Amino acid sequence: MTEYLRMSGVYWGITAMDLTGSLTRMDRESILEFMRHCQHDCGGIGASQGHDPHLLYTLSAVQILTLFDNLNTIDLEKVVEYIRSLQQKDGSFAGDKWGEVDTRFSFCAVATLALLGRLDAIRMEEAVTFVLSCMNFDGGFGCRPGSESHAGQVYCCVGFLTIVGRLHLVNADLLGWWLCERQLPSGGLNGRPEKLPDVCYSWWVLASLRMLGRLCWIDSKRLRTFILACQDEETGGFADRPGDVVDLFHTLFGLAGLSLLGETQLKPVNPVLCLPEETIQRLGLHLQLLN
């Protein structure tokens, strides 16, 4: 039942392990073997063996292989060609051959290409124009032009603009204020107005604020209390809210949020690519954040 999430699940799990300094406890070779069987002839990578390729899982796979310092496990040139084939006439990206367009996929495309050192492979100016067309009057971003602002989409668009060196085109104060308004009395963050808090937004919102140089605008003490209240003391995992069932997704983004808040038991996390900073430095990537 969870096959459609398998590749992302591996990414969530091993990144969480790496942030806690425990990556060596994972079965590296079996994971790499799994990667090899998930790449298609077109170059794209699916969620599991026998699943269609998609940009979401292609990024997850490249992130996994980056953590293991073993990118040559897959055919990288085919990955680049696959991403290039999904760029649309208006500069946007479809997630797969079926054509759904979303700013998440713009982020997935440039994040993957940045990790591979191949940002030259796409029509960058058109890609930037599309993402900027998704900016709203409140400073936030939606999945397409005219769509409602959402913290997950904000992270994708701010991350996209950071990777391509265009973050200065964002109104950091206006967007920073919208992001800070996501904090609720419990200390937790939501993704848009009138929604419940969710641990995963400890990543989407905090990472965006960190890129914008506005992280200090959040009440970090109350947020830390909320995140820790979502940890299950028996299993160690994190849930979306206190008392709910834990899962890998919320465990990674709870840990990543704590890392951004300065938790010393965790490795520093890169706010753009959600990988340990030491991994980004090893690649020699220079991602300019706002002050």
CSV table of C-alpha atoms in Angstrom, one decimal:
chain,number,residue,atom,x,y,z
A,1,MET,CA,0.0,0.0,0.0
A,2,THR,CA,2.9,2.4,0.5
A,3,GLU,CA,4.8,1.6,-2.7
A,4,TYR,CA,3.8,4.9,-4.2
A,5,LEU,CA,5.8,6.6,-1.5
A,6,ARG,CA,8.8,4.2,-1.3
A,7,MET,CA,11.4,6.4,-2.8
A,8,SER,CA,10.4,9.5,-0.8
A,9,GLY,CA,10.2,7.3,2.3
A,10,VAL,CA,13.8,6.2,1.8
A,11,TYR,CA,14.9,9.8,1.5
A,12,TRP,CA,13.0,10.8,4.6
A,13,GLY,CA,14.4,7.9,6.6
A,14,ILE,CA,18.1,8.2,5.6
A,15,THR,CA,18.1,12.0,5.9
A,16,ALA,CA,16.7,11.8,9.4
A,17,MET,CA,19.4,9.2,10.2
A,18,ASP,CA,22.1,11.4,8.8
A,19,LEU,CA,20.9,14.4,10.7
A,20,THR,CA,21.2,12.3,13.9
A,21,GLY,CA,24.7,11.0,12.9
A,22,SER,CA,23.5,7.5,12.3
A,23,LEU,CA,23.6,7.1,8.5
A,24,THR,CA,26.2,4.2,8.8
A,25,ARG,CA,23.5,2.1,10.5
A,26,MET,CA,21.6,1.9,7.2
A,27,ASP,CA,22.0,-0.9,4.6
A,28,ARG,CA,23.7,1.2,2.0
A,29,GLU,CA,24.2,-1.5,-0.7
A,30,SER,CA,20.6,-2.7,-0.6
A,31,ILE,CA,19.4,0.9,-1.0
A,32,LEU,CA,21.7,1.5,-3.9
A,33,GLU,CA,20.5,-1.6,-5.6
A,34,PHE,CA,16.9,-0.5,-5.1
A,35,MET,CA,17.8,2.8,-6.8
A,36,ARG,CA,19.2,1.0,-9.9
A,37,HIS,CA,15.9,-0.8,-10.4
A,38,CYS,CA,13.8,2.4,-10.2
A,39,GLN,CA,15.3,4.3,-13.1
A,40,HIS,CA,13.4,4.1,-16.4
A,41,ASP,CA,14.8,4.2,-20.0
A,42,CYS,CA,13.6,7.8,-20.2
A,43,GLY,CA,16.0,8.7,-17.3
A,44,GLY,CA,13.3,9.5,-14.8
A,45,ILE,CA,12.9,7.6,-11.5
A,46,GLY,CA,9.8,6.1,-10.0
A,47,ALA,CA,8.6,5.7,-6.5
A,48,SER,CA,9.4,2.0,-6.6
A,49,GLN,CA,10.0,-0.8,-9.1
A,50,GLY,CA,7.3,-0.9,-11.7
A,51,HIS,CA,6.0,2.6,-10.9
A,52,ASP,CA,6.0,5.5,-13.4
A,53,PRO,CA,8.8,8.0,-13.3
A,54,HIS,CA,8.1,11.4,-11.8
A,55,LEU,CA,10.1,14.5,-10.9
A,56,LEU,CA,9.3,14.1,-7.2
A,57,TYR,CA,10.9,10.7,-6.9
A,58,THR,CA,13.7,11.7,-9.3
A,59,LEU,CA,14.8,14.4,-6.8
A,60,SER,CA,14.4,12.1,-3.8
A,61,ALA,CA,16.6,9.5,-5.5
A,62,VAL,CA,19.3,12.1,-6.4
A,63,GLN,CA,19.2,13.3,-2.8
A,64,ILE,CA,19.6,9.8,-1.5
A,65,LEU,CA,22.6,9.1,-3.8
A,66,THR,CA,24.1,12.4,-2.8
A,67,LEU,CA,24.0,11.5,0.9
A,68,PHE,CA,25.7,8.2,0.0
A,69,ASP,CA,28.2,10.0,-2.3
A,70,ASN,CA,27.4,7.6,-5.0
A,71,LEU,CA,25.6,9.5,-7.8
A,72,ASN,CA,27.0,7.2,-10.5
A,73,THR,CA,24.6,4.4,-9.4
A,74,ILE,CA,22.2,5.8,-12.0
A,75,ASP,CA,22.6,7.2,-15.5
A,76,LEU,CA,22.9,10.9,-14.7
A,77,GLU,CA,22.8,12.2,-18.3
A,78,LYS,CA,19.5,10.5,-18.8
A,79,VAL,CA,18.2,12.2,-15.6
A,80,VAL,CA,19.2,15.5,-17.1
A,81,GLU,CA,17.4,14.7,-20.4
A,82,TYR,CA,14.3,13.6,-18.5
A,83,ILE,CA,14.1,16.9,-16.6
A,84,ARG,CA,14.7,18.9,-19.8
A,85,SER,CA,11.9,17.1,-21.5
A,86,LEU,CA,9.4,18.1,-18.8
A,87,GLN,CA,9.9,21.9,-19.2
A,88,GLN,CA,6.8,23.5,-20.8
A,89,LYS,CA,6.6,26.4,-23.3
A,90,ASP,CA,5.9,28.9,-20.5
A,91,GLY,CA,8.9,27.8,-18.5
A,92,SER,CA,7.0,25.7,-16.0
A,93,PHE,CA,7.6,22.0,-15.4
A,94,ALA,CA,5.2,19.0,-15.6
A,95,GLY,CA,5.8,16.4,-12.9
A,96,ASP,CA,5.6,13.6,-15.4
A,97,LYS,CA,4.5,12.7,-18.9
A,98,TRP,CA,0.8,13.2,-17.9
A,99,GLY,CA,1.3,17.0,-17.7
A,100,GLU,CA,0.3,18.2,-14.3
A,101,VAL,CA,2.1,21.6,-13.7
A,102,ASP,CA,3.0,22.8,-10.2
A,103,THR,CA,5.7,25.0,-8.7
A,104,ARG,CA,6.7,22.0,-6.7
A,105,PHE,CA,8.0,20.5,-9.9
A,106,SER,CA,9.9,23.7,-10.8
A,107,PHE,CA,11.7,23.3,-7.5
A,108,CYS,CA,12.3,19.6,-8.0
A,109,ALA,CA,13.8,20.3,-11.5
A,110,VAL,CA,16.3,22.9,-10.4
A,111,ALA,CA,17.1,21.2,-7.1
A,112,THR,CA,18.0,18.0,-8.9
A,113,LEU,CA,20.0,19.8,-11.6
A,114,ALA,CA,21.9,21.8,-8.9
A,115,LEU,CA,22.9,18.6,-7.1
A,116,LEU,CA,24.2,17.3,-10.5
A,117,GLY,CA,25.9,20.5,-11.5
A,118,ARG,CA,23.7,20.9,-14.6
A,119,LEU,CA,21.6,24.0,-14.2
A,120,ASP,CA,22.6,24.9,-17.7
A,121,ALA,CA,20.3,22.2,-19.1
A,122,ILE,CA,17.0,24.1,-18.9
A,123,ARG,CA,15.6,27.4,-20.2
A,124,MET,CA,16.3,29.3,-17.0
A,125,GLU,CA,14.9,32.7,-17.8
A,126,GLU,CA,11.5,31.2,-18.7
A,127,ALA,CA,11.5,29.0,-15.6
A,128,VAL,CA,12.1,32.1,-13.4
A,129,THR,CA,9.4,34.0,-15.1
A,130,PHE,CA,6.9,31.3,-14.5
A,131,VAL,CA,7.7,31.0,-10.8
A,132,LEU,CA,7.5,34.8,-10.3
A,133,SER,CA,4.0,34.7,-12.0
A,134,CYS,CA,2.8,32.5,-9.2
A,135,MET,CA,3.6,35.3,-6.6
A,136,ASN,CA,0.5,36.7,-4.9
A,137,PHE,CA,-0.5,40.1,-3.4
A,138,ASP,CA,0.3,38.7,0.2
A,139,GLY,CA,3.9,37.9,-0.8
A,140,GLY,CA,3.3,34.2,-0.9
A,141,PHE,CA,3.2,31.7,-3.8
A,142,GLY,CA,0.7,29.2,-5.1
A,143,CYS,CA,1.1,26.1,-7.2
A,144,ARG,CA,0.1,28.0,-10.4
A,145,PRO,CA,-0.7,31.6,-11.3
A,146,GLY,CA,-3.7,32.8,-9.3
A,147,SER,CA,-3.6,29.9,-6.8
A,148,GLU,CA,-3.8,30.4,-3.1
A,149,SER,CA,-0.6,31.0,-1.2
A,150,HIS,CA,0.5,28.0,0.7
A,151,ALA,CA,3.6,27.5,2.9
A,152,GLY,CA,4.7,24.4,1.0
A,153,GLN,CA,4.6,26.2,-2.3
A,154,VAL,CA,6.4,29.2,-0.7
A,155,TYR,CA,9.2,26.9,0.3
A,156,CYS,CA,9.4,25.5,-3.2
A,157,CYS,CA,9.4,28.9,-4.9
A,158,VAL,CA,11.8,30.6,-2.4
A,159,GLY,CA,14.1,27.5,-2.7
A,160,PHE,CA,13.9,27.7,-6.5
A,161,LEU,CA,14.8,31.4,-6.5
A,162,THR,CA,17.6,30.8,-4.1
A,163,ILE,CA,19.1,28.0,-6.2
A,164,VAL,CA,19.0,30.2,-9.4
A,165,GLY,CA,20.3,33.3,-7.6
A,166,ARG,CA,17.1,35.4,-7.9
A,167,LEU,CA,15.9,35.5,-4.3
A,168,HIS,CA,16.3,39.3,-4.3
A,169,LEU,CA,13.2,39.5,-6.5
A,170,VAL,CA,11.0,38.5,-3.5
A,171,ASN,CA,9.6,41.0,-1.1
A,172,ALA,CA,11.2,39.4,2.0
A,173,ASP,CA,9.4,41.6,4.6
A,174,LEU,CA,6.0,41.0,3.1
A,175,LEU,CA,6.5,37.3,2.7
A,176,GLY,CA,8.3,37.0,6.0
A,177,TRP,CA,5.3,38.5,7.8
A,178,TRP,CA,2.9,36.1,6.0
A,179,LEU,CA,5.0,33.2,7.1
A,180,CYS,CA,5.2,34.4,10.7
A,181,GLU,CA,1.4,34.6,10.8
A,182,ARG,CA,1.4,30.8,10.4
A,183,GLN,CA,2.4,30.5,14.1
A,184,LEU,CA,-0.6,29.6,16.3
A,185,PRO,CA,-1.1,29.9,20.1
A,186,SER,CA,0.2,26.3,20.5
A,187,GLY,CA,3.5,27.4,19.1
A,188,GLY,CA,3.1,25.2,16.0
A,189,LEU,CA,2.8,26.4,12.4
A,190,ASN,CA,0.2,25.9,9.8
A,191,GLY,CA,0.4,26.0,6.0
A,192,ARG,CA,-2.3,28.6,5.4
A,193,PRO,CA,-4.9,30.6,7.4
A,194,GLU,CA,-7.5,28.8,9.5
A,195,LYS,CA,-5.7,25.4,9.4
A,196,LEU,CA,-4.4,23.3,12.2
A,197,PRO,CA,-0.7,23.3,13.1
A,198,ASP,CA,1.4,20.5,11.7
A,199,VAL,CA,5.0,19.5,12.4
A,200,CYS,CA,5.9,19.4,8.7
A,201,TYR,CA,5.4,23.2,8.5
A,202,SER,CA,8.2,23.5,11.1
A,203,TRP,CA,10.3,22.8,7.9
A,204,TRP,CA,8.4,24.5,5.1
A,205,VAL,CA,7.9,27.8,7.1
A,206,LEU,CA,11.2,27.8,9.0
A,207,ALA,CA,13.3,27.0,6.0
A,208,SER,CA,11.7,29.7,4.0
A,209,LEU,CA,12.2,32.2,6.8
A,210,ARG,CA,15.9,31.1,7.0
A,211,MET,CA,16.4,31.7,3.3
A,212,LEU,CA,14.8,35.1,3.6
A,213,GLY,CA,16.9,36.1,6.6
A,214,ARG,CA,13.8,36.4,8.8
A,215,LEU,CA,14.1,33.3,11.1
A,216,CYS,CA,14.3,35.4,14.2
A,217,TRP,CA,10.7,36.6,13.5
A,218,ILE,CA,9.3,33.3,14.9
A,219,ASP,CA,8.8,32.5,18.5
A,220,SER,CA,11.4,29.7,18.4
A,221,LYS,CA,10.9,28.6,22.0
A,222,ARG,CA,7.2,27.9,21.6
A,223,LEU,CA,7.8,26.2,18.3
A,224,ARG,CA,10.4,23.9,19.8
A,225,THR,CA,8.0,23.0,22.6
A,226,PHE,CA,5.3,22.1,20.0
A,227,ILE,CA,7.7,20.0,17.9
A,228,LEU,CA,8.9,18.0,20.9
A,229,ALA,CA,5.3,17.4,22.1
A,230,CYS,CA,4.8,15.6,18.8
A,231,GLN,CA,7.5,13.0,19.5
A,232,ASP,CA,6.4,9.6,20.6
A,233,GLU,CA,8.5,8.7,23.7
A,234,GLU,CA,8.2,5.0,23.0
A,235,THR,CA,9.1,4.8,19.3
A,236,GLY,CA,11.1,8.1,19.0
A,237,GLY,CA,9.2,9.1,15.9
A,238,PHE,CA,7.3,12.4,15.3
A,239,ALA,CA,3.6,12.8,14.4
A,240,ASP,CA,1.9,15.8,12.7
A,241,ARG,CA,0.3,16.8,16.1
A,242,PRO,CA,0.6,15.6,19.7
A,243,GLY,CA,-1.0,12.2,20.2
A,244,ASP,CA,-1.2,11.2,16.5
A,245,VAL,CA,0.5,8.3,14.9
A,246,VAL,CA,4.1,8.9,14.0
A,247,ASP,CA,5.6,8.5,10.5
A,248,LEU,CA,8.8,9.0,8.6
A,249,PHE,CA,7.6,12.2,6.8
A,250,HIS,CA,6.9,14.1,10.0
A,251,THR,CA,9.9,12.6,11.7
A,252,LEU,CA,12.3,14.1,9.2
A,253,PHE,CA,10.7,17.5,9.0
A,254,GLY,CA,10.4,17.7,12.8
A,255,LEU,CA,14.1,16.9,13.1
A,256,ALA,CA,15.0,19.3,10.3
A,257,GLY,CA,12.9,22.1,12.0
A,258,LEU,CA,14.7,21.5,15.3
A,259,SER,CA,18.0,21.7,13.4
A,260,LEU,CA,17.1,25.1,12.0
A,261,LEU,CA,16.3,26.1,15.6
A,262,GLY,CA,19.8,25.2,16.7
A,263,GLU,CA,19.3,21.8,18.3
A,264,THR,CA,22.9,20.8,19.1
A,265,GLN,CA,22.2,17.0,19.0
A,266,LEU,CA,21.5,17.3,15.3
A,267,LYS,CA,23.7,18.2,12.3
A,268,PRO,CA,23.1,21.6,10.8
A,269,VAL,CA,20.6,21.2,7.9
A,270,ASN,CA,20.7,23.2,4.6
A,271,PRO,CA,17.4,25.2,4.4
A,272,VAL,CA,17.3,25.0,0.6
A,273,LEU,CA,17.8,21.3,-0.1
A,274,CYS,CA,17.0,19.6,3.2
A,275,LEU,CA,20.4,17.8,3.4
A,276,PRO,CA,23.1,18.2,6.0
A,277,GLU,CA,25.1,21.4,5.5
A,278,GLU,CA,28.3,19.2,5.4
A,279,THR,CA,26.9,17.4,2.3
A,280,ILE,CA,26.2,20.7,0.5
A,281,GLN,CA,29.7,21.9,1.3
A,282,ARG,CA,31.2,18.7,0.0
A,283,LEU,CA,29.5,19.3,-3.3
A,284,GLY,CA,30.8,22.9,-3.4
A,285,LEU,CA,27.3,24.4,-3.8
A,286,HIS,CA,27.1,28.1,-3.0
A,287,LEU,CA,23.5,29.0,-2.2
A,288,GLN,CA,23.1,32.7,-1.4
A,289,LEU,CA,20.6,33.4,1.4
A,290,LEU,CA,19.3,36.8,2.3
A,291,ASN,CA,20.6,38.5,5.5
